[in-house]
């Protein structure tokens, strides 16, 4: 008879771990505190589920130990992911390297995993509130409001604190800490940023291309480019999400955080300045408001003119070199002070989690407690937007599941 594996958390990584552990011959009990498995999957990719991404550069993952994610991703790659979901009946499509189910429905991915759990020897226990997990001798016990479960191995797949409405309440950190594991402070990542300036109420709803550079105590910490969204409290959109983890960490340490945005990212500074000077020469008889028309969003243009100290009704041709330069700086180097990241409720993932220095980089087994494994968001690994966090869930779940079941071969478990 195979080993008894207890898995705490039936999200993307926990479901994947259960499938692979059962396929490897283990008897699996999957414990979930919500009324169904994989609820967070339903919200991924705006409900379409960006399964993975063909571009798998190391810099797409952030972690306290450089190279740690790659050691797991090499064991269960994008190719393995596509094969795995193909076996479950999920036809995929490629949108410039971003992989989605052909149905464009995240529900189809969740249902395919749930159906596979039903086909395999996996006992799923829903609405099961875990109070304690411990190792007593060679066996593990997991205490819950539904009773005590015993097993040879435990996989902690309880997620992070991000998006608690989907079931991620951070309770897994307490279970890990009880086993002696260090927790790197979990903070919101892939999240909107709140800014100090009062004029954002005038900018609410604006979408525009931009390059954002994040500075911590005056030094550049991160940079990204794409479509920004301006809100009544600050900045959002994918470029903001990509740099937000660095803002969260710096703000937690009480550092000064600012962002500088270039609203003409398709041009070099020289090209942008040359374009502006030609525009002044061509449109000097028009008002500054008319000068900005067609250049940027009208609400954004009005705020940038105000920041440059320029009246919308003033003839553009009357602006001296100093005011033209102030307007150019406002457009290409708009600076804003970051006061806070939005809370866990708004975050897609967290940075931080179980310190991977205490985790075996090949098997995801604890270095402190033999037979204890981790996978998914509970670990101090977070990816950028674009399918990377789900790829981490699939890869870490597959490796942890196989290794907890004592598989040999493909998972390189020892």
CSV table of N, CA, C and O in Angstrom, one decimal, residues 197-204 206 230 263 292 297-310 312 327 330 334:
chain,number,residue,atom,x,y,z
A,197,UNK,N,-0.5,62.6,-3.7
A,197,UNK,CA,-1.0,63.9,-4.3
A,197,UNK,C,-2.6,63.9,-4.4
A,197,UNK,O,-3.2,62.8,-4.6
A,198,UNK,N,-3.1,65.1,-4.3
A,198,UNK,CA,-4.6,65.3,-4.3
A,198,UNK,C,-5.2,65.3,-5.6
A,198,UNK,O,-6.4,65.1,-5.7
A,199,UNK,N,-4.4,65.4,-6.7
A,199,UNK,CA,-5.0,65.6,-8.0
A,199,UNK,C,-5.5,64.3,-8.7
A,199,UNK,O,-6.1,64.3,-9.8
A,200,UNK,N,-5.3,63.1,-8.0
A,200,UNK,CA,-5.7,61.9,-8.6
A,200,UNK,C,-7.2,61.8,-8.8
A,200,UNK,O,-7.7,61.0,-9.7
A,201,UNK,N,-8.0,62.5,-8.0
A,201,UNK,CA,-9.5,62.4,-8.2
A,201,UNK,C,-9.8,63.0,-9.6
A,201,UNK,O,-10.8,62.6,-10.1
A,202,UNK,N,-9.0,63.9,-10.1
A,202,UNK,CA,-9.2,64.4,-11.4
A,202,UNK,C,-8.8,63.4,-12.5
A,202,UNK,O,-9.1,63.6,-13.7
A,203,UNK,N,-8.0,62.4,-12.2
A,203,UNK,CA,-7.5,61.5,-13.1
A,203,UNK,C,-8.2,60.1,-13.2
A,203,UNK,O,-7.8,59.2,-14.0
A,204,UNK,N,-9.1,59.9,-12.3
A,204,UNK,CA,-9.8,58.6,-12.1
A,204,UNK,C,-10.4,58.2,-13.5
A,204,UNK,O,-11.1,58.9,-14.2
A,206,UNK,N,-8.5,57.2,-16.2
A,206,UNK,CA,-7.6,57.4,-17.3
A,206,UNK,C,-6.8,56.1,-17.5
A,206,UNK,O,-6.2,55.6,-16.6
A,230,UNK,N,-5.0,55.1,-14.1
A,230,UNK,CA,-5.0,56.1,-13.0
A,230,UNK,C,-6.3,56.0,-12.3
A,230,UNK,O,-7.4,56.0,-12.9
A,263,UNK,N,5.0,59.4,-19.8
A,263,UNK,CA,3.8,59.2,-20.6
A,263,UNK,C,4.0,59.1,-22.1
A,263,UNK,O,3.0,59.0,-22.8
A,292,UNK,N,-2.3,70.4,-26.3
A,292,UNK,CA,-2.2,69.1,-25.7
A,292,UNK,C,-3.3,68.1,-26.3
A,292,UNK,O,-3.1,66.9,-26.1
A,297,UNK,N,-4.4,61.9,-23.0
A,297,UNK,CA,-5.8,61.9,-22.5
A,297,UNK,C,-6.1,63.3,-22.0
A,297,UNK,O,-5.2,63.9,-21.3
A,298,UNK,N,-7.3,63.8,-22.3
A,298,UNK,CA,-7.6,65.2,-21.9
A,298,UNK,C,-7.6,65.5,-20.4
A,298,UNK,O,-7.1,66.5,-20.0
A,299,UNK,N,-8.0,64.5,-19.6
A,299,UNK,CA,-7.9,64.7,-18.1
A,299,UNK,C,-6.5,64.7,-17.7
A,299,UNK,O,-6.1,65.5,-16.8
A,300,UNK,N,-5.7,63.8,-18.2
A,300,UNK,CA,-4.3,63.8,-17.9
A,300,UNK,C,-3.6,65.1,-18.3
A,300,UNK,O,-2.8,65.7,-17.6
A,301,UNK,N,-3.9,65.6,-19.5
A,301,UNK,CA,-3.3,66.8,-20.1
A,301,UNK,C,-3.6,68.0,-19.2
A,301,UNK,O,-2.7,68.8,-18.9
A,302,UNK,N,-4.8,68.1,-18.7
A,302,UNK,CA,-5.2,69.2,-17.8
A,302,UNK,C,-4.4,69.2,-16.5
A,302,UNK,O,-3.9,70.3,-16.1
A,303,UNK,N,-4.2,68.0,-15.9
A,303,UNK,CA,-3.4,68.0,-14.7
A,303,UNK,C,-1.9,68.3,-14.9
A,303,UNK,O,-1.3,69.0,-14.2
A,304,UNK,N,-1.4,67.8,-16.0
A,304,UNK,CA,0.0,68.0,-16.3
A,304,UNK,C,0.3,69.5,-16.6
A,304,UNK,O,1.3,70.0,-16.2
A,305,UNK,N,-0.6,70.2,-17.3
A,305,UNK,CA,-0.5,71.6,-17.5
A,305,UNK,C,-0.5,72.3,-16.2
A,305,UNK,O,0.3,73.3,-15.9
A,306,UNK,N,-1.4,71.9,-15.3
A,306,UNK,CA,-1.5,72.6,-14.0
A,306,UNK,C,-0.2,72.4,-13.2
A,306,UNK,O,0.3,73.3,-12.6
A,307,UNK,N,0.3,71.1,-13.2
A,307,UNK,CA,1.6,70.9,-12.5
A,307,UNK,C,2.7,71.7,-13.1
A,307,UNK,O,3.7,72.1,-12.3
A,308,UNK,N,2.7,72.0,-14.4
A,308,UNK,CA,3.7,72.8,-15.0
A,308,UNK,C,3.5,74.3,-14.8
A,308,UNK,O,4.3,75.1,-15.3
A,309,UNK,N,2.4,74.7,-14.2
A,309,UNK,CA,2.1,76.1,-13.9
A,309,UNK,C,1.6,76.8,-15.2
A,309,UNK,O,1.8,78.0,-15.3
A,310,UNK,N,0.9,76.1,-16.0
A,310,UNK,CA,0.5,76.7,-17.3
A,310,UNK,C,-1.0,76.7,-17.4
A,310,UNK,O,-1.7,75.7,-17.2
A,312,UNK,N,-4.6,76.6,-19.4
A,312,UNK,CA,-5.0,75.9,-20.6
A,312,UNK,C,-5.3,76.9,-21.7
A,312,UNK,O,-5.2,76.7,-22.9
A,327,UNK,N,6.8,71.6,-18.7
A,327,UNK,CA,5.7,70.8,-19.3
A,327,UNK,C,6.3,69.5,-19.9
A,327,UNK,O,5.8,68.4,-19.7
A,330,UNK,N,7.0,67.3,-16.9
A,330,UNK,CA,5.7,66.8,-16.4
A,330,UNK,C,5.2,65.6,-17.2
A,330,UNK,O,4.7,64.6,-16.7
A,334,UNK,N,7.0,62.5,-14.8
A,334,UNK,CA,6.0,62.9,-13.8
A,334,UNK,C,6.3,62.1,-12.5
A,334,UNK,O,6.5,60.9,-12.5
